mmCIF file of C-alpha atoms and ligand atoms in Angstrom:
data_model
loop_
_atom_site.group_PDB
_atom_site.id
_atom_site.type_symbol
_atom_site.label_atom_id
_atom_site.label_comp_id
_atom_site.label_asym_id
_atom_site.label_seq_id
_atom_site.Cartn_x
_atom_site.Cartn_y
_atom_site.Cartn_z
ATOM 1 C CA UNK A 1 83.889 166.675 -32.308
ATOM 2 C CA UNK A 2 81.966 169.346 -30.468
ATOM 3 C CA UNK A 3 78.784 171.192 -31.262
ATOM 4 C CA UNK A 4 78.053 169.632 -34.630
ATOM 5 C CA UNK A 5 74.479 170.210 -35.779
ATOM 6 C CA UNK A 6 72.919 168.379 -38.669
ATOM 7 C CA UNK A 7 71.637 170.824 -41.286
ATOM 8 C CA UNK A 8 69.338 170.167 -44.246
ATOM 9 C CA UNK A 9 72.525 170.082 -46.355
ATOM 10 C CA UNK A 10 73.924 167.311 -44.120
ATOM 11 C CA UNK A 11 70.713 165.317 -44.520
ATOM 12 C CA UNK A 12 70.697 165.835 -48.298
ATOM 13 C CA UNK A 13 74.236 164.499 -48.687
ATOM 14 C CA UNK A 14 73.776 161.603 -46.254
ATOM 15 C CA UNK A 15 70.377 160.748 -47.750
ATOM 16 C CA UNK A 16 71.609 160.670 -51.346
ATOM 17 C CA UNK A 17 74.789 158.773 -50.440
ATOM 18 C CA UNK A 18 72.723 156.172 -48.542
ATOM 19 C CA UNK A 19 70.282 155.906 -51.442
ATOM 20 C CA UNK A 20 73.181 155.328 -53.876
ATOM 21 C CA UNK A 21 74.590 152.593 -51.615
ATOM 22 C CA UNK A 22 71.148 150.996 -51.160
ATOM 23 C CA UNK A 23 70.595 150.888 -54.940
ATOM 24 C CA UNK A 24 74.075 149.397 -55.402
ATOM 25 C CA UNK A 25 73.355 146.664 -52.844
ATOM 26 C CA UNK A 26 69.905 145.973 -54.291
ATOM 27 C CA UNK A 27 71.343 145.555 -57.808
ATOM 28 C CA UNK A 28 74.087 143.269 -56.497
ATOM 29 C CA UNK A 29 71.451 141.119 -54.784
ATOM 30 C CA UNK A 30 69.478 140.882 -58.060
ATOM 31 C CA UNK A 31 72.681 139.907 -59.877
ATOM 32 C CA UNK A 32 73.376 137.207 -57.282
ATOM 33 C CA UNK A 33 69.874 135.678 -57.578
ATOM 34 C CA UNK A 34 69.923 135.797 -61.381
ATOM 35 C CA UNK A 35 73.364 134.213 -61.780
ATOM 36 C CA UNK A 36 72.505 131.518 -59.198
ATOM 37 C CA UNK A 37 69.208 130.730 -60.949
ATOM 38 C CA UNK A 38 71.042 130.208 -64.269
ATOM 39 C CA UNK A 39 74.091 128.403 -62.884
ATOM 40 C CA UNK A 40 72.909 124.886 -63.720
ATOM 41 C CA UNK A 41 72.711 125.109 -67.500
ATOM 42 C CA UNK A 42 74.771 126.759 -70.254
ATOM 43 C CA UNK A 43 72.468 129.103 -72.269
ATOM 44 C CA UNK A 44 71.304 127.331 -75.485
ATOM 45 C CA UNK A 45 73.131 129.654 -77.844
ATOM 46 C CA UNK A 46 76.464 128.740 -76.194
ATOM 47 C CA UNK A 47 75.742 125.052 -75.539
ATOM 48 C CA UNK A 48 78.235 123.839 -78.161
ATOM 49 C CA UNK A 49 80.862 126.480 -77.357
ATOM 50 C CA UNK A 50 81.119 126.666 -73.561
ATOM 51 C CA UNK A 51 81.479 123.667 -71.261
ATOM 52 C CA UNK A 52 79.314 123.291 -68.159
ATOM 53 C CA UNK A 53 82.400 123.501 -65.948
ATOM 54 C CA UNK A 54 83.436 126.818 -67.594
ATOM 55 C CA UNK A 55 79.876 128.080 -67.067
ATOM 56 C CA UNK A 56 80.039 127.080 -63.389
ATOM 57 C CA UNK A 57 83.379 128.823 -63.017
ATOM 58 C CA UNK A 58 81.987 132.043 -64.533
ATOM 59 C CA UNK A 59 78.980 131.938 -62.173
ATOM 60 C CA UNK A 60 81.129 131.244 -59.102
ATOM 61 C CA UNK A 61 83.647 133.945 -60.001
ATOM 62 C CA UNK A 62 80.863 136.497 -60.558
ATOM 63 C CA UNK A 63 79.277 135.578 -57.206
ATOM 64 C CA UNK A 64 82.623 135.610 -55.383
ATOM 65 C CA UNK A 65 83.300 139.196 -56.501
ATOM 66 C CA UNK A 66 79.913 140.481 -55.298
ATOM 67 C CA UNK A 67 80.563 140.168 -51.550
ATOM 68 C CA UNK A 68 83.746 142.304 -51.453
ATOM 69 C CA UNK A 69 82.000 144.679 -53.876
ATOM 70 C CA UNK A 70 79.130 145.132 -51.423
ATOM 71 C CA UNK A 71 81.537 145.518 -48.528
ATOM 72 C CA UNK A 72 83.447 148.146 -50.550
ATOM 73 C CA UNK A 73 80.277 150.185 -51.155
ATOM 74 C CA UNK A 74 79.288 150.243 -47.477
ATOM 75 C CA UNK A 75 82.902 150.917 -46.454
ATOM 76 C CA UNK A 76 83.120 153.886 -48.859
ATOM 77 C CA UNK A 77 79.903 155.323 -47.391
ATOM 78 C CA UNK A 78 81.211 154.945 -43.823
ATOM 79 C CA UNK A 79 84.545 156.547 -44.762
ATOM 80 C CA UNK A 80 82.737 159.512 -46.328
ATOM 81 C CA UNK A 81 80.735 159.970 -43.110
ATOM 82 C CA UNK A 82 83.896 159.605 -40.964
ATOM 83 C CA UNK A 83 85.824 162.191 -43.010
ATOM 84 C CA UNK A 84 82.975 164.731 -42.983
ATOM 85 C CA UNK A 85 80.513 164.771 -40.063
ATOM 86 C CA UNK A 86 82.801 162.368 -38.164
ATOM 87 C CA UNK A 87 85.417 165.135 -37.947
ATOM 88 C CA UNK A 88 88.186 163.387 -39.944
ATOM 89 C CA UNK A 89 88.901 166.381 -42.164
ATOM 90 C CA UNK A 90 89.057 168.771 -39.182
ATOM 91 C CA UNK A 91 91.584 166.452 -37.551
ATOM 92 C CA UNK A 92 93.638 166.282 -40.764
ATOM 93 C CA UNK A 93 93.469 170.090 -40.996
ATOM 94 C CA UNK A 94 95.019 170.380 -37.527
ATOM 95 C CA UNK A 95 97.784 167.933 -38.472
ATOM 96 C CA UNK A 96 98.618 169.814 -41.717
ATOM 97 C CA UNK A 97 98.579 173.178 -39.930
ATOM 98 C CA UNK A 98 101.056 171.864 -37.357
ATOM 99 C CA UNK A 99 103.801 171.651 -40.028
ATOM 100 C CA UNK A 100 104.021 175.477 -39.993
ATOM 101 C CA UNK A 101 104.039 175.840 -43.799
ATOM 102 C CA UNK A 102 102.619 178.647 -45.940
ATOM 103 C CA UNK A 103 98.876 178.548 -46.602
ATOM 104 C CA UNK A 104 99.189 176.939 -50.025
ATOM 105 C CA UNK A 105 101.781 174.364 -48.966
ATOM 106 C CA UNK A 106 99.642 173.501 -45.919
ATOM 107 C CA UNK A 107 96.854 172.786 -48.413
ATOM 108 C CA UNK A 108 99.172 170.636 -50.549
ATOM 109 C CA UNK A 109 100.205 168.651 -47.444
ATOM 110 C CA UNK A 110 96.526 168.223 -46.482
ATOM 111 C CA UNK A 111 95.615 166.889 -49.933
ATOM 112 C CA UNK A 112 98.606 164.539 -50.167
ATOM 113 C CA UNK A 113 97.909 163.147 -46.665
ATOM 114 C CA UNK A 114 94.237 162.691 -47.548
ATOM 115 C CA UNK A 115 95.066 160.660 -50.667
ATOM 116 C CA UNK A 116 97.777 158.679 -48.915
ATOM 117 C CA UNK A 117 95.488 157.746 -46.002
ATOM 118 C CA UNK A 118 92.635 156.989 -48.432
ATOM 119 C CA UNK A 119 94.944 154.657 -50.374
ATOM 120 C CA UNK A 120 96.042 152.857 -47.198
ATOM 121 C CA UNK A 121 92.414 152.459 -46.051
ATOM 122 C CA UNK A 122 91.525 150.791 -49.361
ATOM 123 C CA UNK A 123 94.528 148.503 -49.289
ATOM 124 C CA UNK A 124 93.083 145.605 -47.225
ATOM 125 C CA UNK A 125 90.138 145.134 -49.613
ATOM 126 C CA UNK A 126 92.453 145.282 -52.636
ATOM 127 C CA UNK A 127 94.845 142.736 -51.089
ATOM 128 C CA UNK A 128 91.907 140.447 -50.342
ATOM 129 C CA UNK A 129 90.544 140.687 -53.912
ATOM 130 C CA UNK A 130 93.943 140.116 -55.532
ATOM 131 C CA UNK A 131 95.371 137.386 -53.327
ATOM 132 C CA UNK A 132 92.183 135.629 -52.310
ATOM 133 C CA UNK A 133 89.520 135.826 -55.048
ATOM 134 C CA UNK A 134 91.668 136.365 -58.150
ATOM 135 C CA UNK A 135 94.137 133.739 -56.910
ATOM 136 C CA UNK A 136 91.387 131.224 -56.064
ATOM 137 C CA UNK A 137 90.116 131.349 -59.666
ATOM 138 C CA UNK A 138 93.625 131.165 -61.104
ATOM 139 C CA UNK A 139 93.768 134.734 -62.457
ATOM 140 C CA UNK A 140 96.298 136.292 -60.133
ATOM 141 C CA UNK A 141 99.904 136.097 -61.308
ATOM 142 C CA UNK A 142 101.129 138.872 -59.000
ATOM 143 C CA UNK A 143 103.815 138.054 -56.427
ATOM 144 C CA UNK A 144 103.888 139.809 -53.040
ATOM 145 C CA UNK A 145 107.095 141.637 -53.969
ATOM 146 C CA UNK A 146 105.599 142.888 -57.262
ATOM 147 C CA UNK A 147 102.492 144.038 -55.369
ATOM 148 C CA UNK A 148 104.616 145.994 -52.886
ATOM 149 C CA UNK A 149 106.831 147.531 -55.573
ATOM 150 C CA UNK A 150 103.715 148.558 -57.583
ATOM 151 C CA UNK A 151 102.274 150.190 -54.478
ATOM 152 C CA UNK A 152 105.425 152.245 -53.791
ATOM 153 C CA UNK A 153 105.708 153.303 -57.421
ATOM 154 C CA UNK A 154 102.066 154.440 -57.398
ATOM 155 C CA UNK A 155 102.546 156.431 -54.201
ATOM 156 C CA UNK A 156 105.729 158.128 -55.465
ATOM 157 C CA UNK A 157 104.007 158.987 -58.766
ATOM 158 C CA UNK A 158 101.041 160.366 -56.846
ATOM 159 C CA UNK A 159 103.350 162.691 -54.889
ATOM 160 C CA UNK A 160 105.440 163.717 -57.923
ATOM 161 C CA UNK A 161 102.421 164.479 -60.119
ATOM 162 C CA UNK A 162 99.799 165.271 -57.475
ATOM 163 C CA UNK A 163 101.739 167.790 -55.373
ATOM 164 C CA UNK A 164 102.558 170.250 -58.221
ATOM 165 C CA UNK A 165 99.001 169.821 -59.572
ATOM 166 C CA UNK A 166 97.528 170.594 -56.135
ATOM 167 C CA UNK A 167 99.873 173.581 -55.779
ATOM 168 C CA UNK A 168 98.720 175.138 -59.077
ATOM 169 C CA UNK A 169 94.997 174.604 -58.357
ATOM 170 C CA UNK A 170 95.273 175.965 -54.791
ATOM 171 C CA UNK A 171 97.294 178.986 -56.041
ATOM 172 C CA UNK A 172 94.576 179.759 -58.612
ATOM 173 C CA UNK A 173 91.856 179.389 -55.972
ATOM 174 C CA UNK A 174 93.683 181.819 -53.695
ATOM 175 C CA UNK A 175 94.950 184.388 -56.195
ATOM 176 C CA UNK A 176 92.938 184.335 -59.428
ATOM 177 C CA UNK A 177 89.769 186.099 -58.240
ATOM 178 C CA UNK A 178 86.139 185.049 -58.791
ATOM 179 C CA UNK A 179 86.910 183.379 -62.113
ATOM 180 C CA UNK A 180 89.518 181.065 -60.573
ATOM 181 C CA UNK A 181 87.403 178.005 -61.418
ATOM 182 C CA UNK A 182 87.561 178.789 -65.139
ATOM 183 C CA UNK A 183 91.378 179.036 -65.076
ATOM 184 C CA UNK A 184 91.574 175.923 -62.910
ATOM 185 C CA UNK A 185 89.377 174.062 -65.402
ATOM 186 C CA UNK A 186 91.587 175.178 -68.336
ATOM 187 C CA UNK A 187 94.675 174.038 -66.448
ATOM 188 C CA UNK A 188 93.030 170.727 -65.480
ATOM 189 C CA UNK A 189 92.063 170.068 -69.124
ATOM 190 C CA UNK A 190 95.610 170.796 -70.336
ATOM 191 C CA UNK A 191 96.946 168.542 -67.595
ATOM 192 C CA UNK A 192 94.607 165.652 -68.586
ATOM 193 C CA UNK A 193 95.639 165.930 -72.232
ATOM 194 C CA UNK A 194 99.304 165.972 -71.198
ATOM 195 C CA UNK A 195 98.755 162.815 -69.131
ATOM 196 C CA UNK A 196 97.032 161.012 -72.014
ATOM 197 C CA UNK A 197 100.062 161.861 -74.142
ATOM 198 C CA UNK A 198 102.669 161.051 -71.477
ATOM 199 C CA UNK A 199 101.090 157.865 -70.092
ATOM 200 C CA UNK A 200 102.124 155.360 -72.797
ATOM 201 C CA UNK A 201 105.629 156.809 -73.171
ATOM 202 C CA UNK A 202 106.660 157.611 -69.608
ATOM 203 C CA UNK A 203 104.346 155.999 -67.062
ATOM 204 C CA UNK A 204 103.167 152.634 -68.446
ATOM 205 C CA UNK A 205 106.793 151.434 -68.996
ATOM 206 C CA UNK A 206 107.423 151.866 -65.234
ATOM 207 C CA UNK A 207 104.973 149.023 -64.623
ATOM 208 C CA UNK A 208 105.195 146.815 -67.723
ATOM 209 C CA UNK A 209 107.580 145.829 -70.496
ATOM 210 C CA UNK A 210 106.532 146.685 -74.057
ATOM 211 C CA UNK A 211 108.004 144.835 -77.010
ATOM 212 C CA UNK A 212 107.373 145.513 -80.688
ATOM 213 C CA UNK A 213 105.050 142.870 -82.166
ATOM 214 C CA UNK A 214 107.143 140.161 -83.857
ATOM 215 C CA UNK A 215 107.150 139.664 -87.628
ATOM 216 C CA UNK A 216 104.831 136.913 -88.781
ATOM 217 C CA UNK A 217 101.264 136.123 -89.781
ATOM 218 C CA UNK A 218 99.782 138.193 -86.973
ATOM 219 C CA UNK A 219 101.770 141.321 -87.817
ATOM 220 C CA UNK A 220 101.137 141.174 -91.573
ATOM 221 C CA UNK A 221 97.420 140.604 -90.956
ATOM 222 C CA UNK A 222 97.236 143.609 -88.666
ATOM 223 C CA UNK A 223 99.194 145.836 -91.021
ATOM 224 C CA UNK A 224 96.859 144.875 -93.869
ATOM 225 C CA UNK A 225 93.862 145.723 -91.657
ATOM 226 C CA UNK A 226 95.322 149.125 -90.704
ATOM 227 C CA UNK A 227 95.901 149.904 -94.369
ATOM 228 C CA UNK A 228 92.382 148.782 -95.311
ATOM 229 C CA UNK A 229 90.954 151.075 -92.625
ATOM 230 C CA UNK A 230 93.285 154.006 -93.427
ATOM 231 C CA UNK A 231 94.596 154.013 -89.907
ATOM 232 C CA UNK A 232 98.003 155.309 -88.915
ATOM 233 C CA UNK A 233 99.507 154.149 -85.671
ATOM 234 C CA UNK A 234 102.760 154.808 -83.977
ATOM 235 C CA UNK A 235 103.593 151.159 -83.467
ATOM 236 C CA UNK A 236 102.221 147.768 -82.465
ATOM 237 C CA UNK A 237 103.283 146.577 -79.020
ATOM 238 C CA UNK A 238 102.957 143.504 -76.871
ATOM 239 C CA UNK A 239 102.675 144.121 -73.124
ATOM 240 C CA UNK A 240 103.611 141.560 -70.454
ATOM 241 C CA UNK A 241 100.149 141.616 -68.825
ATOM 242 C CA UNK A 242 100.806 138.033 -67.680
ATOM 243 C CA UNK A 243 103.102 139.403 -64.957
ATOM 244 C CA UNK A 244 100.055 140.427 -62.958
ATOM 245 C CA UNK A 245 96.975 138.627 -64.219
ATOM 246 C CA UNK A 246 95.837 136.106 -66.797
ATOM 247 C CA UNK A 247 92.948 138.373 -67.887
ATOM 248 C CA UNK A 248 93.537 139.349 -71.534
ATOM 249 C CA UNK A 249 92.939 142.625 -73.355
ATOM 250 C CA UNK A 250 93.924 144.874 -76.251
ATOM 251 C CA UNK A 251 93.835 148.646 -76.228
ATOM 252 C CA UNK A 252 94.858 151.904 -77.802
ATOM 253 C CA UNK A 253 96.656 154.634 -75.974
ATOM 254 C CA UNK A 254 97.765 158.122 -76.816
ATOM 255 C CA UNK A 255 96.404 160.922 -78.915
ATOM 256 C CA UNK A 256 96.864 162.146 -82.470
ATOM 257 C CA UNK A 257 100.035 160.790 -84.042
ATOM 258 C CA UNK A 258 101.196 159.240 -80.779
ATOM 259 C CA UNK A 259 98.544 156.476 -80.937
ATOM 260 C CA UNK A 260 99.875 153.072 -79.996
ATOM 261 C CA UNK A 261 98.203 149.710 -80.280
ATOM 262 C CA UNK A 262 98.933 147.484 -77.310
ATOM 263 C CA UNK A 263 98.132 143.762 -77.049
ATOM 264 C CA UNK A 264 98.355 141.881 -73.766
ATOM 265 C CA UNK A 265 100.577 138.810 -74.230
ATOM 266 C CA UNK A 266 97.726 136.867 -72.570
ATOM 267 C CA UNK A 267 95.334 137.856 -75.386
ATOM 268 C CA UNK A 268 97.745 136.793 -78.149
ATOM 269 C CA UNK A 269 98.037 133.403 -76.450
ATOM 270 C CA UNK A 270 94.225 133.000 -76.279
ATOM 271 C CA UNK A 271 93.280 133.996 -79.819
ATOM 272 C CA UNK A 272 94.022 132.910 -83.388
ATOM 273 C CA UNK A 273 95.575 135.625 -85.628
ATOM 274 C CA UNK A 274 92.248 136.180 -87.463
ATOM 275 C CA UNK A 275 90.443 136.583 -84.129
ATOM 276 C CA UNK A 276 93.019 139.095 -82.915
ATOM 277 C CA UNK A 277 92.548 140.979 -86.182
ATOM 278 C CA UNK A 278 88.766 141.091 -85.595
ATOM 279 C CA UNK A 279 89.243 142.373 -82.024
ATOM 280 C CA UNK A 280 91.569 145.087 -83.329
ATOM 281 C CA UNK A 281 89.054 145.976 -86.054
ATOM 282 C CA UNK A 282 86.525 146.546 -83.240
ATOM 283 C CA UNK A 283 88.974 148.958 -81.576
ATOM 284 C CA UNK A 284 89.482 150.751 -84.905
ATOM 285 C CA UNK A 285 85.681 151.042 -85.078
ATOM 286 C CA UNK A 286 85.777 153.161 -81.920
ATOM 287 C CA UNK A 287 88.183 155.544 -83.664
ATOM 288 C CA UNK A 288 86.267 155.496 -86.933
ATOM 289 C CA UNK A 289 83.083 156.585 -85.129
ATOM 290 C CA UNK A 290 84.925 159.212 -83.070
ATOM 291 C CA UNK A 291 84.005 157.525 -79.760
ATOM 292 C CA UNK A 292 87.348 158.402 -78.216
ATOM 293 C CA UNK A 293 87.032 162.107 -79.064
ATOM 294 C CA UNK A 294 83.390 162.218 -77.945
ATOM 295 C CA UNK A 295 84.239 160.639 -74.604
ATOM 296 C CA UNK A 296 87.057 163.132 -74.118
ATOM 297 C CA UNK A 297 84.717 165.994 -74.986
ATOM 298 C CA UNK A 298 82.079 164.793 -72.496
ATOM 299 C CA UNK A 299 84.768 164.500 -69.803
ATOM 300 C CA UNK A 300 85.982 168.059 -70.476
ATOM 301 C CA UNK A 301 82.410 169.455 -70.500
ATOM 302 C CA UNK A 302 81.532 167.658 -67.251
ATOM 303 C CA UNK A 303 84.673 168.923 -65.538
ATOM 304 C CA UNK A 304 83.719 172.489 -66.593
ATOM 305 C CA UNK A 305 80.349 172.025 -64.901
ATOM 306 C CA UNK A 306 82.119 170.523 -61.878
ATOM 307 C CA UNK A 307 84.538 173.449 -61.508
ATOM 308 C CA UNK A 308 81.732 175.997 -61.964
ATOM 309 C CA UNK A 309 79.685 174.349 -59.203
ATOM 310 C CA UNK A 310 82.753 174.121 -56.990
ATOM 311 C CA UNK A 311 83.434 177.836 -57.615
ATOM 312 C CA UNK A 312 79.985 178.603 -56.246
ATOM 313 C CA UNK A 313 80.134 176.112 -53.354
ATOM 314 C CA UNK A 314 83.414 177.506 -52.005
ATOM 315 C CA UNK A 315 81.520 180.766 -51.273
ATOM 316 C CA UNK A 316 78.802 179.053 -49.190
ATOM 317 C CA UNK A 317 79.324 178.649 -45.463
ATOM 318 C CA UNK A 318 76.749 175.850 -45.208
ATOM 319 C CA UNK A 319 78.774 173.763 -47.667
ATOM 320 C CA UNK A 320 81.530 173.445 -45.047
ATOM 321 C CA UNK A 321 79.588 173.656 -41.771
ATOM 322 C CA UNK A 322 77.003 171.062 -42.739
ATOM 323 C CA UNK A 323 79.793 168.592 -43.461
ATOM 324 C CA UNK A 324 81.819 168.988 -40.280
ATOM 325 C CA UNK A 325 84.401 171.535 -41.491
ATOM 326 C CA UNK A 326 84.407 174.667 -39.289
ATOM 327 C CA UNK A 327 87.384 176.467 -40.833
ATOM 328 C CA UNK A 328 86.526 176.880 -44.506
ATOM 329 C CA UNK A 329 89.606 176.544 -46.725
ATOM 330 C CA UNK A 330 90.259 175.893 -50.387
ATOM 331 C CA UNK A 331 91.890 172.537 -49.734
ATOM 332 C CA UNK A 332 88.947 171.385 -47.581
ATOM 333 C CA UNK A 333 86.533 172.478 -50.344
ATOM 334 C CA UNK A 334 88.390 170.328 -52.904
ATOM 335 C CA UNK A 335 88.271 167.233 -50.696
ATOM 336 C CA UNK A 336 84.643 167.756 -49.636
ATOM 337 C CA UNK A 337 83.650 168.118 -53.264
ATOM 338 C CA UNK A 338 85.399 164.868 -54.234
ATOM 339 C CA UNK A 339 83.870 163.028 -51.274
ATOM 340 C CA UNK A 340 80.266 164.025 -51.946
ATOM 341 C CA UNK A 341 80.340 164.058 -55.759
ATOM 342 C CA UNK A 342 79.425 160.333 -56.169
ATOM 343 C CA UNK A 343 76.244 160.900 -54.113
ATOM 344 C CA UNK A 344 75.070 163.392 -56.775
ATOM 345 C CA UNK A 345 76.347 161.649 -59.922
ATOM 346 C CA UNK A 346 75.448 157.989 -59.275
ATOM 347 C CA UNK A 347 72.201 158.322 -61.234
ATOM 348 C CA UNK A 348 74.303 159.151 -64.306
ATOM 349 C CA UNK A 349 75.942 155.686 -64.239
ATOM 350 C CA UNK A 350 73.173 153.888 -66.190
ATOM 351 C CA UNK A 351 73.121 156.742 -68.743
ATOM 352 C CA UNK A 352 76.892 156.487 -69.274
ATOM 353 C CA UNK A 353 76.622 152.676 -69.463
ATOM 354 C CA UNK A 354 73.858 152.974 -72.065
ATOM 355 C CA UNK A 355 75.931 155.191 -74.358
ATOM 356 C CA UNK A 356 78.999 153.041 -73.843
ATOM 357 C CA UNK A 357 77.073 149.895 -74.907
ATOM 358 C CA UNK A 358 75.724 151.761 -77.927
ATOM 359 C CA UNK A 359 79.324 152.537 -78.922
ATOM 360 C CA UNK A 360 80.254 148.863 -78.526
ATOM 361 C CA UNK A 361 77.536 147.835 -81.004
ATOM 362 C CA UNK A 362 78.806 150.421 -83.504
ATOM 363 C CA UNK A 363 82.401 149.226 -83.118
ATOM 364 C CA UNK A 364 81.283 145.604 -83.556
ATOM 365 C CA UNK A 365 79.419 146.516 -86.761
ATOM 366 C CA UNK A 366 82.565 148.214 -88.063
ATOM 367 C CA UNK A 367 84.599 145.068 -87.289
ATOM 368 C CA UNK A 368 82.061 142.906 -89.154
ATOM 369 C CA UNK A 369 82.394 145.167 -92.231
ATOM 370 C CA UNK A 370 86.185 145.396 -92.184
ATOM 371 C CA UNK A 371 87.285 142.054 -90.770
ATOM 372 C CA UNK A 372 85.518 138.791 -89.978
ATOM 373 C CA UNK A 373 82.257 138.798 -87.991
ATOM 374 C CA UNK A 374 82.512 135.061 -87.288
ATOM 375 C CA UNK A 375 86.021 135.531 -85.903
ATOM 376 C CA UNK A 376 84.903 138.453 -83.753
ATOM 377 C CA UNK A 377 82.117 136.294 -82.291
ATOM 378 C CA UNK A 378 84.442 133.346 -81.637
ATOM 379 C CA UNK A 379 87.060 135.684 -80.110
ATOM 380 C CA UNK A 380 84.421 137.126 -77.771
ATOM 381 C CA UNK A 381 83.301 133.665 -76.669
ATOM 382 C CA UNK A 382 86.920 132.745 -75.880
ATOM 383 C CA UNK A 383 87.469 135.997 -74.007
ATOM 384 C CA UNK A 384 84.269 135.554 -71.980
ATOM 385 C CA UNK A 385 85.309 132.004 -71.137
ATOM 386 C CA UNK A 386 88.923 132.830 -70.259
ATOM 387 C CA UNK A 387 87.898 135.825 -68.155
ATOM 388 C CA UNK A 388 85.075 133.826 -66.506
ATOM 389 C CA UNK A 389 82.555 136.583 -67.350
ATOM 390 C CA UNK A 390 78.987 135.507 -66.754
ATOM 391 C CA UNK A 391 76.764 134.870 -69.786
ATOM 392 C CA UNK A 392 73.655 135.371 -67.648
ATOM 393 C CA UNK A 393 73.823 138.725 -65.849
ATOM 394 C CA UNK A 394 70.688 140.221 -64.307
ATOM 395 C CA UNK A 395 69.229 142.545 -66.989
ATOM 396 C CA UNK A 396 68.783 145.511 -64.628
ATOM 397 C CA UNK A 397 72.183 145.087 -62.971
ATOM 398 C CA UNK A 398 73.723 144.879 -66.437
ATOM 399 C CA UNK A 399 71.818 147.910 -67.749
ATOM 400 C CA UNK A 400 73.068 149.960 -64.790
ATOM 401 C CA UNK A 401 76.695 148.856 -64.598
ATOM 402 C CA UNK A 402 77.865 147.207 -67.803
ATOM 403 C CA UNK A 403 79.906 149.304 -70.216
ATOM 404 C CA UNK A 404 79.841 146.310 -72.621
ATOM 405 C CA UNK A 405 76.691 144.434 -73.658
ATOM 406 C CA UNK A 406 76.276 140.948 -72.128
ATOM 407 C CA UNK A 407 77.639 138.207 -74.421
ATOM 408 C CA UNK A 408 74.308 136.775 -75.681
ATOM 409 C CA UNK A 409 72.987 140.184 -76.789
ATOM 410 C CA UNK A 410 76.309 141.251 -78.255
ATOM 411 C CA UNK A 411 76.778 138.089 -80.293
ATOM 412 C CA UNK A 412 73.146 138.167 -81.484
ATOM 413 C CA UNK A 413 73.843 141.696 -82.813
ATOM 414 C CA UNK A 414 77.007 140.530 -84.585
ATOM 415 C CA UNK A 415 75.125 137.641 -86.222
ATOM 416 C CA UNK A 416 72.399 140.027 -87.401
ATOM 417 C CA UNK A 417 75.116 142.276 -88.822
ATOM 418 C CA UNK A 418 76.687 139.340 -90.699
ATOM 419 C CA UNK A 419 73.296 138.440 -92.216
ATOM 420 C CA UNK A 420 72.668 142.036 -93.241
ATOM 421 C CA UNK A 421 76.048 142.170 -94.915
ATOM 422 C CA UNK A 422 75.378 138.926 -96.826
ATOM 423 C CA UNK A 423 72.004 140.301 -97.955
ATOM 424 C CA UNK A 424 73.702 143.473 -99.262
ATOM 425 C CA UNK A 425 76.096 141.488 -101.452
HETATM 426 ZN ZN1 LIG B 501 84.863 148.351 -77.499
#
């Protein structure tokens, strides 16, 4: 790369990105010290529920995941530097231009190559996490052939969905005038909503098998709960999550009348029917309080701000030059924006985590009112144990990163809720 000069914009981006990485590493170090310091004894509250060996496993699993996490953060920072001031994007621009396509299709090729290369660069760390750490703790159920077939399916989907999406956005950027970013945002929003609708019906079945929940105690319990909560769903499904991992979960997908309730087969194996009912009641609590709609609204509002800022940045020469791109183009602007965005939004993480934990408390309270609080608490203990989640996270690490409250705080809240309910009766 010739004649690159660092500008104040370069220093701003590199400085913030380094600060974000440094904070990430500092928090991980705190987490490591805290978990190690509490490894020897099960917290009092859980002494009769969790064995010492399960507590050790949770600590060791938490610690084992920190090292690749730290490596991943530094690696992401280095990749960002290599793509920008390192000249990676300029090189990729030359490669895409050599195909001799029209301007917009050159941009599409550039974006697809960027994502493909990015995916390949992340692969080694993902393979290590799946086949070394997850396997060592007995969570990985993925075979090599399933891993490879998943990877090809993901790449084909990325091309089939990503290329037309990139084409529309680049066409708007080129032809829709100064307000292009507003049209692009409207299109992006429509596209996201379409994906939320299409995902459970068309995409998820490419990766997993979904069966209707069998008749029996579980199903009648759940149907009674749905009726009690006035909730209409478009079916109860069991997903073969055990094909890939023994981590258990339950979730909702879809929008409006297309809502589906999906249980991982691993979760149904872990929990009693009444516990599964309580976990589902928690999920219904998220709908009751409108958490899903609020989150969607925040996402749409933030993407409007993002597109507006991008609309302005594309007009600024320094935006490109300071980051190693000497031939400003719409496709380079899109990639630059995605690469540097985390450096400017990382301080929002603890805010998002805070609101997410607040929602979890509300959903738990709803489950206590409409199902069994004791069963919710016992289900959570089982899920923490089976997933080897630590009961003793560092408070600051947890406040920054955790979308769900740590087990001791969460269960204390549920118990308080149960007492309050008894007092009301
Ligand atoms: Zn929740």
